[in-house]
XYZ file of C-alpha atoms in Angstrom:
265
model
C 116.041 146.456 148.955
C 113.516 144.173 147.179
C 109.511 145.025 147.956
C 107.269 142.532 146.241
C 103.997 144.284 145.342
C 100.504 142.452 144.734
C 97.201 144.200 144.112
C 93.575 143.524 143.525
C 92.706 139.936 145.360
C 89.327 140.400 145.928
C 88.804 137.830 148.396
C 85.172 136.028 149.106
C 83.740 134.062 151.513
C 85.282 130.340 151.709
C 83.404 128.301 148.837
C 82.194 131.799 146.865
C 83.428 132.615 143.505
C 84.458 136.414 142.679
C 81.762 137.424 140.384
C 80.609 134.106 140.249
C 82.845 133.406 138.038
C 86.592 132.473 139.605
C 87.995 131.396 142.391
C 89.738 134.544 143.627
C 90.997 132.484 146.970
C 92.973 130.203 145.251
C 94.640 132.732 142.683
C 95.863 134.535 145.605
C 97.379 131.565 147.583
C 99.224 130.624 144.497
C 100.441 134.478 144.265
C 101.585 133.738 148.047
C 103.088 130.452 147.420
C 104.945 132.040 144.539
C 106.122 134.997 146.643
C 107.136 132.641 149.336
C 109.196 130.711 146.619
C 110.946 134.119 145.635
C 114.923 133.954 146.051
C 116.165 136.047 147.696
C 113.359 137.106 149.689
C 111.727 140.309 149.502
C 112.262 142.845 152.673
C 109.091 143.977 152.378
C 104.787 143.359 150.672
C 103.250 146.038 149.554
C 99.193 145.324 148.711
C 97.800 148.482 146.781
C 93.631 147.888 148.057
C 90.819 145.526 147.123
C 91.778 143.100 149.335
C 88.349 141.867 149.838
C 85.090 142.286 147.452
C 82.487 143.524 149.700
C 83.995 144.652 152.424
C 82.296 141.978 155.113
C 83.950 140.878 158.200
C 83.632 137.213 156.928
C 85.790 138.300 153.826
C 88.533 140.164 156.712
C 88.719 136.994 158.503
C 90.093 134.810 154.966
C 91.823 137.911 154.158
C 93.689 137.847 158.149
C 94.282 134.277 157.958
C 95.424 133.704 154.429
C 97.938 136.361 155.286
C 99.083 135.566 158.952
C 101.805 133.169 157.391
C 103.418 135.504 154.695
C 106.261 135.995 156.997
C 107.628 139.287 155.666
C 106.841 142.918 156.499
C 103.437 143.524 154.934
C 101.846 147.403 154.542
C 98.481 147.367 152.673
C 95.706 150.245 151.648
C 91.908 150.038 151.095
C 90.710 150.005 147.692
C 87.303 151.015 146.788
C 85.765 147.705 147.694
C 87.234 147.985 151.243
C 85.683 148.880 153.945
C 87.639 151.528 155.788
C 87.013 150.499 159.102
C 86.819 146.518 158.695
C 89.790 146.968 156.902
C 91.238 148.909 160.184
C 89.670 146.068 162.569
C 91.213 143.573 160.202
C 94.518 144.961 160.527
C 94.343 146.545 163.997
C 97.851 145.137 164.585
C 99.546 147.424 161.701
C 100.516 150.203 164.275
C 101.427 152.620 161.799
C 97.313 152.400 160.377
C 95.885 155.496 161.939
C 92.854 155.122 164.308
C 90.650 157.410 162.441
C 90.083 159.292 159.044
C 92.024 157.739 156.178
C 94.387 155.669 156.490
C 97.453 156.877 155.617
C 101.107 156.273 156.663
C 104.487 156.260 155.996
C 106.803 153.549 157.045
C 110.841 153.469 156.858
C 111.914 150.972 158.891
C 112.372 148.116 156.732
C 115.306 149.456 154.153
C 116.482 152.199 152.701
C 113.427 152.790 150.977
C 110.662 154.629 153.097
C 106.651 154.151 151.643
C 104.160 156.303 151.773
C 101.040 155.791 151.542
C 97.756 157.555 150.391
C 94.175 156.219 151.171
C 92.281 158.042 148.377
C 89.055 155.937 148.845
C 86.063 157.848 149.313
C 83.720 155.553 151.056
C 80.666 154.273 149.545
C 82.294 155.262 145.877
C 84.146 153.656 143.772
C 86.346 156.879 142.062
C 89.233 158.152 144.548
C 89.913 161.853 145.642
C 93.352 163.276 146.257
C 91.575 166.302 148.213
C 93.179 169.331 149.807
C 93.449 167.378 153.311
C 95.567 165.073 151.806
C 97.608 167.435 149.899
C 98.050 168.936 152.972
C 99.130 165.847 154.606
C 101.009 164.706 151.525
C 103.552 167.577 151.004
C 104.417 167.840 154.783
C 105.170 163.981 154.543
C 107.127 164.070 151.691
C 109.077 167.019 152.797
C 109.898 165.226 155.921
C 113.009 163.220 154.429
C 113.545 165.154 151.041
C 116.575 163.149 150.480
C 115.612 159.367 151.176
C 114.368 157.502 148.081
C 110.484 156.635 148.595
C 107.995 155.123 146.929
C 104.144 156.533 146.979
C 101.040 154.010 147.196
C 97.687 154.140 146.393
C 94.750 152.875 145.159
C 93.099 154.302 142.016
C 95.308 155.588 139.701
C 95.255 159.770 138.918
C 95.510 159.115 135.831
C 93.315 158.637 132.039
C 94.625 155.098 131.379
C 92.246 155.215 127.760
C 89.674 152.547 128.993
C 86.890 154.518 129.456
C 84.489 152.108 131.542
C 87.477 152.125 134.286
C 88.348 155.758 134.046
C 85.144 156.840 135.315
C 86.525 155.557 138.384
C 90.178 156.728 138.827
C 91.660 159.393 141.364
C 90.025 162.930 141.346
C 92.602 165.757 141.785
C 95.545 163.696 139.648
C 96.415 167.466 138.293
C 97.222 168.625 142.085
C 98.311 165.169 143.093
C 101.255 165.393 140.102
C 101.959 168.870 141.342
C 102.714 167.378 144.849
C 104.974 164.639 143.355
C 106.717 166.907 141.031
C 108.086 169.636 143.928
C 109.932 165.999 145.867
C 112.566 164.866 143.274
C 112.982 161.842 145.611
C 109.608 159.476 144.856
C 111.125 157.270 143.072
C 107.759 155.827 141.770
C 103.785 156.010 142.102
C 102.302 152.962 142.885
C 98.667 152.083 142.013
C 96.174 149.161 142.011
C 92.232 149.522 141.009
C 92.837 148.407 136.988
C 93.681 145.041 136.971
C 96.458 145.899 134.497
C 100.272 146.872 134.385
C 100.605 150.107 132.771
C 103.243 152.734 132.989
C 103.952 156.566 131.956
C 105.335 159.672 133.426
C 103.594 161.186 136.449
C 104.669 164.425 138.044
C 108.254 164.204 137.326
C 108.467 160.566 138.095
C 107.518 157.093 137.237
C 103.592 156.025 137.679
C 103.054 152.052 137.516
C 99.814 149.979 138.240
C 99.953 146.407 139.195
C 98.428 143.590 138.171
C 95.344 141.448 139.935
C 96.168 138.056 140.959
C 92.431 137.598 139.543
C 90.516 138.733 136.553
C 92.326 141.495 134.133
C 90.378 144.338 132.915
C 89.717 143.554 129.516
C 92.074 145.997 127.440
C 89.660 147.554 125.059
C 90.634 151.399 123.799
C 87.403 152.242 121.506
C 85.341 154.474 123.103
C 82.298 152.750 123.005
C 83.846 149.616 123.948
C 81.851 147.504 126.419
C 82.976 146.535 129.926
C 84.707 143.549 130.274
C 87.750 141.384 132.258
C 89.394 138.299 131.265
C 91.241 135.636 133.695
C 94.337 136.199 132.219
C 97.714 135.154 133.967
C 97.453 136.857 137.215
C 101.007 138.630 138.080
C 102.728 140.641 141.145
C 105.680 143.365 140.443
C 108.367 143.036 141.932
C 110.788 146.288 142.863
C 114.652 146.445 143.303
C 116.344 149.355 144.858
C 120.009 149.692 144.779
C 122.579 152.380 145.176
C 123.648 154.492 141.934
C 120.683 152.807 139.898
C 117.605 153.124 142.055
C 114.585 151.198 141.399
C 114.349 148.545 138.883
C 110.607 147.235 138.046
C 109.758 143.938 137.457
C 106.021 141.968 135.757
C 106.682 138.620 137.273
C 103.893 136.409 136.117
C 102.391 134.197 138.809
C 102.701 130.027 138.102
C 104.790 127.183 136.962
C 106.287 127.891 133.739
C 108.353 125.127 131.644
C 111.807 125.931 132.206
C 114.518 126.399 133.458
C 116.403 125.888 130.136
C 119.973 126.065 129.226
C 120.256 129.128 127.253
C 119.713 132.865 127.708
């Protein structure tokens, strides 16, 4: 089973720049264009939140139509510039999005990998919250197939990732989240958006990745006092691979024309 995962668009009005700065649109139609280009295809598109800036309805509607031709299963989550219930309007034809609260599902009807997904968004914030609701609703989920690989998505990561100006606004509760995790040997990885950066380590007995943006990258500055800033670096996607007796295989595919193909290895 390959799932193709993007994160972090931030789409704008037709003609606006995200931040004023770059053209958000386009660097996600040419992460589209390059997923469409993909060989084989992938069964299934994850999008791990932030699909839109500010959460308007004029932002849903570039968001619906720039997505309406993907052609593959798609499951996406609010990020903290969502809007929880544009982003339900806007997607009002996912019938596995629930009608009210958070929004999350599980799906595993598209391979033999079944997704799960956590809306930790706490609306008009920008940090997440893995409360005792969604515990709740978490372990009973998980529990439900303990023996079918499955991957866990969500927005903010529950983790320290050592740049302090984005920390401030990861996932609350990644102490009870990990608990969770660790009792279900069968999440085969934690996937996150909200840092415009790939990074990896060991979460609750498994793997934890976050995907790239296919706009600006958080500027990867350790020092404490370090100022906030991004950078348009190459945007990228991930792309995952399960197969029998290996499991899942992670990919950073950067997202453009590269010179190449050469003959040698």
């Amino acid at each position: 089973m390959l799932i193709a995962h993007l994160s972090d668009p931030h789409l704008r009005p037709r003609g606006q720049l995200y931040q004023g700065v770059v053209d958000s649109n386009a660097m996600f139609a040419a992460g589209l264009a390059h997923l469409a280009a993909l060989d084989p295809r992938p069964d299934l598109v994850l999008i791990t939140g932030d699909v839109v800036e500010e959460g308007t309805a004029e932002e849903y509607a570039v968001a619906a139509e720039m997505l309406a031709g993907i052609g593959l299963p798609l499951l996406v989550i609010p990020g903290n510039h969502d809007e929880r219930e544009a982003f339900r309007a806007c997607f009002a034809a996912h019938a596995h999005l629930p009608a009210t609260g958070p929004l999350h599902f599980v799906v595993g009807d598209h391979g033999p990998v079944r997704i799960v997904a956590l809306d930790v968004t706490v609306p008009g914030e920008h940090h997440g919250d893995f409360d005792n609701a969604a515990a709740i609703w978490l372990e009973a989920t998980l529990a439900a197939e303990p023996e079918r690989p499955t991957l866990l998505m969500m927005h903010q990561p529950p983790f320290a990732s050592g740049i302090h100006y984005i920390d401030e606004y990861n996932c609350r509760g990644g102490e009870r989240l990990a608990a969770v995790v660790a009792r279900h040997a069968n999440v085969e990885r934690v996937l996150c958006g909200h840092i415009h950066r790939f990074m990896q380590l060991r979460f609750g007995g498994t793997m934890l990745l976050t995907a790239p943006s296919t706009t600006t990258a958080i500027a990867l500055r350790l020092a404490p006092e370090a100022e906030p800033a991004s950078y348009v670096e190459p945007p990228a996607m991930l792309l995952h691979q399960w197969r029998p007796g290996t499991g899942l295989v992670t990919h950073f595919v950067p997202i453009g024309c590269f010179p190449g193909p050469f003959d040698f290895f």
